[in-house]
Short mmCIF file of C-alpha atoms in Angstrom, two decimals:
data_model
loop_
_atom_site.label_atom_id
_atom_site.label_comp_id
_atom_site.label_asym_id
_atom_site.label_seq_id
_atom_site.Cartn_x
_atom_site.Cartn_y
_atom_site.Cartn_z
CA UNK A 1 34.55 14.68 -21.36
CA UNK A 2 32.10 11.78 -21.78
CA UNK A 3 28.76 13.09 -22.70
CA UNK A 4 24.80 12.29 -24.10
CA UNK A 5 24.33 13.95 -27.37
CA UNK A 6 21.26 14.20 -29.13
CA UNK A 7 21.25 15.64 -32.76
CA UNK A 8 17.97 15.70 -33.33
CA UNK A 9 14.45 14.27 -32.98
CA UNK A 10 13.47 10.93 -32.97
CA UNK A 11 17.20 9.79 -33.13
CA UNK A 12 19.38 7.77 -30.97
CA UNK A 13 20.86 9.13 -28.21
CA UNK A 14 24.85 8.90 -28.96
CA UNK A 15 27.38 8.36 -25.83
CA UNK A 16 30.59 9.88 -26.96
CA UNK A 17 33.71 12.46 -26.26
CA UNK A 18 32.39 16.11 -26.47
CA UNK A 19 35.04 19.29 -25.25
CA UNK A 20 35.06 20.25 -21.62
CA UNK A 21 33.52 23.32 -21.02
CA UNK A 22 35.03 26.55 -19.79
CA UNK A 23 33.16 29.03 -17.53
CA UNK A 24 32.67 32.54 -18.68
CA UNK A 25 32.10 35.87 -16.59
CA UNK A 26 29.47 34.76 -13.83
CA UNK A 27 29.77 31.38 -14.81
CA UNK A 28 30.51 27.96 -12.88
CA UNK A 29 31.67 24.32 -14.14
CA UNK A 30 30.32 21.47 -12.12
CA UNK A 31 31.43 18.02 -12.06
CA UNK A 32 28.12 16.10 -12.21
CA UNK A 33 28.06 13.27 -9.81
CA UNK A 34 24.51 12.17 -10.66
CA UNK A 35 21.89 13.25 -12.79
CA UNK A 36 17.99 12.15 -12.97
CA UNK A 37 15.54 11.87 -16.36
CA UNK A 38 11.85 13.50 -16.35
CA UNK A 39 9.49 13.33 -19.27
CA UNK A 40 10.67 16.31 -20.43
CA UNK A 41 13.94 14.27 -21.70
CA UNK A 42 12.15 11.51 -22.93
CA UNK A 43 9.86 14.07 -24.87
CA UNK A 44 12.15 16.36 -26.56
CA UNK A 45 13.71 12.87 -28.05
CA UNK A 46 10.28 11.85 -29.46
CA UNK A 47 10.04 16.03 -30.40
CA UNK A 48 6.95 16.19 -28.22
CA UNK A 49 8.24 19.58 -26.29
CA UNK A 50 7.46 22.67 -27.08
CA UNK A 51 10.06 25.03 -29.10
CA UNK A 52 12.78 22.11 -29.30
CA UNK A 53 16.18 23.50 -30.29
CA UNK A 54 18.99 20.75 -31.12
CA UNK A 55 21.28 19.05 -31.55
CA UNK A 56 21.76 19.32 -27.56
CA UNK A 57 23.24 17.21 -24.36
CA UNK A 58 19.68 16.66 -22.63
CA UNK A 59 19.32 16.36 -18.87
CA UNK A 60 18.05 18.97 -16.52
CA UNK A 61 18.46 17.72 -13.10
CA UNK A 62 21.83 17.24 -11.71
CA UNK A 63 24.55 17.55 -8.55
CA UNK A 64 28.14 17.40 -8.06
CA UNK A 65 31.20 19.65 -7.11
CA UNK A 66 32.46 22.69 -8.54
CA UNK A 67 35.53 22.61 -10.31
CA UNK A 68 35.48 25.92 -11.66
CA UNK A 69 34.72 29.50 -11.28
CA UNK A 70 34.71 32.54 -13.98
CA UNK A 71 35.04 35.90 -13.47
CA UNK A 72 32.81 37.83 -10.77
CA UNK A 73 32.52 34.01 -8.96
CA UNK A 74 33.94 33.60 -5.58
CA UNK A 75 36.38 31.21 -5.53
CA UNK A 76 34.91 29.74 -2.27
CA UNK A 77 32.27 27.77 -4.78
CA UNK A 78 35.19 25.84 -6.13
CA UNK A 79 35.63 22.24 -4.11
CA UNK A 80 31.78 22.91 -2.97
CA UNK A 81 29.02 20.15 -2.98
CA UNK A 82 26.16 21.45 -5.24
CA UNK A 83 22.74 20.94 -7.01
CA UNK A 84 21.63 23.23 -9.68
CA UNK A 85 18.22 25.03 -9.88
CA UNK A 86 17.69 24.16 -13.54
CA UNK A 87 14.85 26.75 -14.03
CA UNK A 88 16.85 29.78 -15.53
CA UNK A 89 15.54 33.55 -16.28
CA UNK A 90 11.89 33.18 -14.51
CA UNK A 91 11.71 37.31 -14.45
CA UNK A 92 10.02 39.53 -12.14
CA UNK A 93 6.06 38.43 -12.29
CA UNK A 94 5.79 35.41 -9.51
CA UNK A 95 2.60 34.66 -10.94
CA UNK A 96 4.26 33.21 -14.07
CA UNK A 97 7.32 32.90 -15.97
CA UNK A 98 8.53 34.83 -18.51
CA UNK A 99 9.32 34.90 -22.33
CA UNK A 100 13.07 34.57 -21.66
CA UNK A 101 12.38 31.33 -19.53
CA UNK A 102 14.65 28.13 -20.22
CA UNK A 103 15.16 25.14 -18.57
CA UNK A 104 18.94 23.67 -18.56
CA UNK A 105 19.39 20.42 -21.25
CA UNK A 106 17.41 22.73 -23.96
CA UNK A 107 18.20 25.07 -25.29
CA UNK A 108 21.58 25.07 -23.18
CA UNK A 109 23.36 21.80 -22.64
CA UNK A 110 22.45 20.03 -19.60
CA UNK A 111 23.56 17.38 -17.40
CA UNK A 112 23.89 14.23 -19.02
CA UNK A 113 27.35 14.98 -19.26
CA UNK A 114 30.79 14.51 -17.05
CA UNK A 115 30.41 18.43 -16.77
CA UNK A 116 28.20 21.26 -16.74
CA UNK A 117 28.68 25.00 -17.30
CA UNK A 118 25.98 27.03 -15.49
CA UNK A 119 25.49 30.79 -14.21
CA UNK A 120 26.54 30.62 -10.22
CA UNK A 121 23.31 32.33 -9.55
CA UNK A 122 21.52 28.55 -9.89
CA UNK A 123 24.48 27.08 -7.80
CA UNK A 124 22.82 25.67 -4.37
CA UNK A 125 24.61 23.68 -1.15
CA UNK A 126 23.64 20.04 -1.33
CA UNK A 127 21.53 19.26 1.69
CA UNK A 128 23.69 17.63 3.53
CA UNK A 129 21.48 14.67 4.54
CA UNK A 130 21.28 13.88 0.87
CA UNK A 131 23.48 11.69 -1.14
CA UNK A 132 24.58 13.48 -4.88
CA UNK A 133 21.64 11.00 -6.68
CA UNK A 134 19.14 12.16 -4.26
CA UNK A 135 19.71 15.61 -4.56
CA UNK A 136 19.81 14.83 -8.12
CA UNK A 137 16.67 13.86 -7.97
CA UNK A 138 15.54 16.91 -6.94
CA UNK A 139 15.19 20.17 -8.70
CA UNK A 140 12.86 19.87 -11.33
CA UNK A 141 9.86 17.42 -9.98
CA UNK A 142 10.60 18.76 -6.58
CA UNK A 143 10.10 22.70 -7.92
CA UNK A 144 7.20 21.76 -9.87
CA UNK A 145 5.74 19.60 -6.80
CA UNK A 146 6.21 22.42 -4.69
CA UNK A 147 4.68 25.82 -6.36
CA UNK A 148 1.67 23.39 -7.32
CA UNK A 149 1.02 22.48 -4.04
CA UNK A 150 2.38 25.17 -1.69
CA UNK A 151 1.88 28.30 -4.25
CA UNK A 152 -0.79 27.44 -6.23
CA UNK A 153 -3.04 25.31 -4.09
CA UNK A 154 -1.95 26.91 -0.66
CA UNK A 155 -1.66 24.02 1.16
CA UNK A 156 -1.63 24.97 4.74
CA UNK A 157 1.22 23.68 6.76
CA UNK A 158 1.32 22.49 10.28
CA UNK A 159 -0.27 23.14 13.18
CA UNK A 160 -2.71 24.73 10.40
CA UNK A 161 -2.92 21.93 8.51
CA UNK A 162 -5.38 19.60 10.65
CA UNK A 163 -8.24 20.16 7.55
CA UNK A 164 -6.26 19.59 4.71
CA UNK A 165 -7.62 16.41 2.76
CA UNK A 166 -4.94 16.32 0.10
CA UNK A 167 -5.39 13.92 -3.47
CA UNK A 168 -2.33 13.39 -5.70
CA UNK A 169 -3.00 11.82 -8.51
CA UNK A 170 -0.76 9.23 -10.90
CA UNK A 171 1.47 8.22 -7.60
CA UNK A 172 4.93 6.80 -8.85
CA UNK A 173 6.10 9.98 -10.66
CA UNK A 174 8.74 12.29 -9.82
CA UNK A 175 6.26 15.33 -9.13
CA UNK A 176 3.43 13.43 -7.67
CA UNK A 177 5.81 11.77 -5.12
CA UNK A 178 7.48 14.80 -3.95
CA UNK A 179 3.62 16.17 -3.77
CA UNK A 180 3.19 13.22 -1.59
CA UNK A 181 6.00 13.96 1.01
CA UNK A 182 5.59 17.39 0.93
CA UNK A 183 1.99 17.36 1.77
CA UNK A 184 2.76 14.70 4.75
CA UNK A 185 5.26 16.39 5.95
CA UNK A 186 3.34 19.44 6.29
CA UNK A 187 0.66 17.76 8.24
CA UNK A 188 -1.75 17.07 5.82
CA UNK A 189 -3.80 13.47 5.40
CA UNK A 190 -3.18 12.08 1.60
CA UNK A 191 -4.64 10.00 -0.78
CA UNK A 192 -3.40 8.75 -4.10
CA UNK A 193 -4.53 7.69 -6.97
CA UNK A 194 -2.25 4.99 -9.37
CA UNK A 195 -2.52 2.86 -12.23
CA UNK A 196 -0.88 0.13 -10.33
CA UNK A 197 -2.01 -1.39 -7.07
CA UNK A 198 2.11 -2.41 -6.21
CA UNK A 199 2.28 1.55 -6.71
CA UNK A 200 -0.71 2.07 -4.66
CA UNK A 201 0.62 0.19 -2.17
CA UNK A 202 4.22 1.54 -1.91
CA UNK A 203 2.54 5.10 -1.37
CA UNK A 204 1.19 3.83 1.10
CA UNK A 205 4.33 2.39 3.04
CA UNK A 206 5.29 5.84 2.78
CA UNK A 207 2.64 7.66 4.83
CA UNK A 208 -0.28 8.02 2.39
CA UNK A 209 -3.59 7.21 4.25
CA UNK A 210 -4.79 5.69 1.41
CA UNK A 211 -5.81 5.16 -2.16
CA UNK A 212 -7.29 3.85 -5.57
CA UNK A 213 -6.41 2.27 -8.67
CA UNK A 214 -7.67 4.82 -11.50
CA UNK A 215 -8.18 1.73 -13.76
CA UNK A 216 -11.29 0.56 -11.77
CA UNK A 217 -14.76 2.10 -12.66
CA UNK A 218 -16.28 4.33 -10.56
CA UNK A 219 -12.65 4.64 -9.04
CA UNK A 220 -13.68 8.44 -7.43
CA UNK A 221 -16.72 6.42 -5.72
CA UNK A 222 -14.94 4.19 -4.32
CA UNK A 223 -12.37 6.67 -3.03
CA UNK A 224 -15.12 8.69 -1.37
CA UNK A 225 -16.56 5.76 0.26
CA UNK A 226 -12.70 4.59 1.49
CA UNK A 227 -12.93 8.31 3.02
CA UNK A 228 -16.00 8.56 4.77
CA UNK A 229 -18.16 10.60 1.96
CA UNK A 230 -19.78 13.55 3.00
CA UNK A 231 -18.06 17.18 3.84
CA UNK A 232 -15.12 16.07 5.38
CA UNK A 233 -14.65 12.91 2.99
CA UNK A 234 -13.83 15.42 0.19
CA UNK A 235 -10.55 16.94 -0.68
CA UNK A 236 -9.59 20.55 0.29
CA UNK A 237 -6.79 20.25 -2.11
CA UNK A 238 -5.55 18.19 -5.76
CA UNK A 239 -2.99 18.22 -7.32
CA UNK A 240 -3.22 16.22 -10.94
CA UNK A 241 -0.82 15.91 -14.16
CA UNK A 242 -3.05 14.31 -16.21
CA UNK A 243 -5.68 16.13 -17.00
CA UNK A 244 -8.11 13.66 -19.50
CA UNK A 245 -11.72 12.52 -19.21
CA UNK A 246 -10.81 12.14 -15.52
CA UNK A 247 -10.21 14.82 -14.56
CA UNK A 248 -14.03 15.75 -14.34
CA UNK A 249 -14.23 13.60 -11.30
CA UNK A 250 -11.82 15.33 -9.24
CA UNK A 251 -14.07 17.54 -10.04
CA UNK A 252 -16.90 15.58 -8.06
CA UNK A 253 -14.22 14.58 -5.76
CA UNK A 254 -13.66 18.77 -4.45
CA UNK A 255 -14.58 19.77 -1.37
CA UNK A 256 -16.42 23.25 -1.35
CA UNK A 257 -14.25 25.89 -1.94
CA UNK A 258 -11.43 23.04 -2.85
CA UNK A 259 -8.43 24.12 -4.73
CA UNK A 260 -6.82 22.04 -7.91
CA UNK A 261 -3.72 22.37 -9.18
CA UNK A 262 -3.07 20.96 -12.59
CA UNK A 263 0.94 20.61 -13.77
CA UNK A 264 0.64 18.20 -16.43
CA UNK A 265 -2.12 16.84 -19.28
CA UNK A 266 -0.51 12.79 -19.97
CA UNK A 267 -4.16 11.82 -20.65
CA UNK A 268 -4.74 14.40 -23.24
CA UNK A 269 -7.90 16.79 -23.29
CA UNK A 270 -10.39 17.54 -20.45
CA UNK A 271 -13.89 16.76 -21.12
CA UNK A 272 -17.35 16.19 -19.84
CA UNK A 273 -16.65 19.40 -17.26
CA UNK A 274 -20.42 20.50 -15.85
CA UNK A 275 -19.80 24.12 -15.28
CA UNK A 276 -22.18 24.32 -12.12
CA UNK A 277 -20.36 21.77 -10.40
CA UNK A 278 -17.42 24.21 -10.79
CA UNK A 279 -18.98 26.86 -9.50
CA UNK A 280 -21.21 25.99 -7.10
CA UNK A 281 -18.75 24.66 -5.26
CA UNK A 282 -16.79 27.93 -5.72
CA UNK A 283 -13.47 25.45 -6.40
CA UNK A 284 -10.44 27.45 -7.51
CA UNK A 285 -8.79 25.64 -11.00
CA UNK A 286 -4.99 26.79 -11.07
CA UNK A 287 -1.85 25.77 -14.36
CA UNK A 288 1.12 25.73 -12.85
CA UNK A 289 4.81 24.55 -14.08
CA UNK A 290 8.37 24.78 -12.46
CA UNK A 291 8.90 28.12 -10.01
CA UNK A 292 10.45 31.03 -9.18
CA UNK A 293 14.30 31.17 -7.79
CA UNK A 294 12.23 32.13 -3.95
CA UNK A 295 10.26 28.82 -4.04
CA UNK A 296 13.72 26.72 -5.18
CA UNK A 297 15.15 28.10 -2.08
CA UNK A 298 11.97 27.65 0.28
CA UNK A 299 11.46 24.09 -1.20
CA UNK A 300 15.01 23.34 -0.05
CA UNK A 301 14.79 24.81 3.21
CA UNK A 302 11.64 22.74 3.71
CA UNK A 303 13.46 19.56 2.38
CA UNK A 304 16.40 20.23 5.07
CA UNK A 305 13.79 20.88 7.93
CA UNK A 306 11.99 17.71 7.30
CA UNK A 307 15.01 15.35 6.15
CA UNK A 308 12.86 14.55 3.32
CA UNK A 309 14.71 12.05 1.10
CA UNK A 310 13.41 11.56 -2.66
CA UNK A 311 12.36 8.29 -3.50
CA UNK A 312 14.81 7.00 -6.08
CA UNK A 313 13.65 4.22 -9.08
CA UNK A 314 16.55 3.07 -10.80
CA UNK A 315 20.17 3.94 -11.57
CA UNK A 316 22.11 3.82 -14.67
CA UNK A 317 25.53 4.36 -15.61
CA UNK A 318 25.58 7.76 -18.37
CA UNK A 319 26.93 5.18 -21.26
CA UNK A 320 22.99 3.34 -20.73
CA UNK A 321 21.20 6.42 -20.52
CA UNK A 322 18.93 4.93 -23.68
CA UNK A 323 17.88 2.31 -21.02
CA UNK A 324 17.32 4.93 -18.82
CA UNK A 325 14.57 6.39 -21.53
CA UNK A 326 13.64 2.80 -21.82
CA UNK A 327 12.37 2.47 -18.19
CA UNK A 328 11.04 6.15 -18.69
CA UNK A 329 9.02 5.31 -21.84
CA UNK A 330 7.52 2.06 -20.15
CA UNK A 331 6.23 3.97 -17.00
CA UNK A 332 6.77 1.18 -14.78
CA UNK A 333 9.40 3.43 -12.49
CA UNK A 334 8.33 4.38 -8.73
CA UNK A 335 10.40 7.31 -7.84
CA UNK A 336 13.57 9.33 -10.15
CA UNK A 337 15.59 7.31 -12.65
CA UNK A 338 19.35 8.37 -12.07
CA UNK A 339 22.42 8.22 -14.02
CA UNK A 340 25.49 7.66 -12.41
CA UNK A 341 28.21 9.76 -13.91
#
């Protein structure tokens, strides 16, 4: 089979002929159809991840059909549409992972790749209002975007939802978009924040209220002002992935009792935090990363319910995957980067 193959870090990524793989006992082999690139990729290449393990074929998100089934698999998987939950080995504590969690495309090879071996126990339908690069597009970003928003921050969901002032931050990427949908499809009113006003504005066209470009001082200001200030002009709920100097005014940016959810750090260290302003407010300041296999399936039920459709960037063929990290690296994307296998 053709396949990605990275030996180790910091080197290119090699497009070559790599053995077909077999399934073992409770095992499947998918044909992938599509797969989609997060940071993670793009950082285990520069040998920015934690606990990097190579040489490896990257790629955690993926869908396609199952060719075959090993032993203690029902056949009836074989011939089936699929999308993999690429979160393996969570454990038993909901409230976080544990030691023996991986993530498929390292330590185990991943999707970048004609075919995929994988325990059945990740297998999942394809929503069937999704093509194979949207659902691509979805396990990963749309996991994390989920237990950050519905978990973590307890966003509450229509008819409930009527008070929920929701602010995603860094609008373009994969988790921040699905944050986005999720949030208006559960009835919420949501703001963004992007480095890019064409970003800002695409949000926008699809059903943010409003926003602000993060680049302009006093940005938070003006956001309050765009929202009416006072009480209800603050946010019951944000979610952020990059952390940084910033971050302190989402902290000014809370609502009493307002609940943040942090899944990423891009901007490096949080500083300048006023403890009183923390807890006078009594907000609640919640880490969270990926899920458990519960919230894969309730994020897919809600995905089917709503007909949400992930917004995709660009697509590449699997022989210009190293563009694919290109467009990655440069930030410029609006939605998932695909490869078309």
């Amino acid at each position: 089979m053709k396949a990605i193959y990275l030996q180790d870090i910091n080197t290119p990524l090699v497009y070559t002929d790599m053995d077909t793989p077999v399934p073992g006992s409770g095992e499947a082999v998918v044909a992938i159809k599509a797969a989609a690139l997060n940071h993670r990729d793009v950082f285990i290449q520069q040998g920015l991840y934690p606990g990097i393990k190579l040489p490896v074929i990257p790629g955690s998100d993926g869908a396609g059909i199952v060719t075959a089934a090993g032993d203690g698999v029902g056949n009836s998987w074989i011939g089936q549409e699929v999308l993999l939950n690429c979160g393996h080995n969570w454990g038993d504590n909901p409230a976080c992972n544990s030691d023996r969690f991986t993530i498929l495309g390292m330590p185990d090879n991943g999707t970048f790749a004609e075919y995929v071996r994988i325990s059945a126990q990740y297998l999942h339908p394809k929503p069937a209002h999704l093509s194979f690069a949207e659902a691509a597009a979805l396990p990963l970003a749309g996991l994390t975007a989920w237990r950050a928003l519905m978990t973590q921050a307890g966003l509450k969901q229509s008819p409930d939802a009527s008070g929920e002032k929701v602010l995603i931050t860094g609008i373009g990427g994969g988790v921040a978009l699905f944050a986005m949908q999720f949030a208006i499809a559960a009835g919420a009113e949501v703001w963004v924040t992007s480095g890019s006003d064409e970003k800002l504005a695409k949000a926008i066209a699809l059903g943010a209220t409003g926003g602000v470009n993060y680049n302009d001082q006093d940005w938070h200001k003006a956001l309050l002002n765009q929202t009416g200030g006072g009480r209800q002009g603050y946010f019951s709920v944000i979610i952020d992935g990059a952390g940084g100097p910033s971050f302190s005014r989402l902290i000014d940016c809370a609502a009493p009792g307002g609940r943040i959810t942090m899944y990423g750090g891009t901007t490096g260290k949080i500083t300048d935090l006023i403890p009183a302003k923390i807890f006078f407010k009594q907000l609640r300041i919640t880490g969270s990363t990926m899920g458990t296999p519960d919230e894969f399936s309730a994020m897919l039920a809600f995905t089917e319910k709503y007909q949400i459709r992930p917004v995709l960037d660009q697509t590449f063929a699997l022989a210009d995957t190293t563009k694919a990290y290109q467009r990655m690296i440069d930030g410029k994307q609006f939605g998932k980067v695909i490869l078309h296998v």
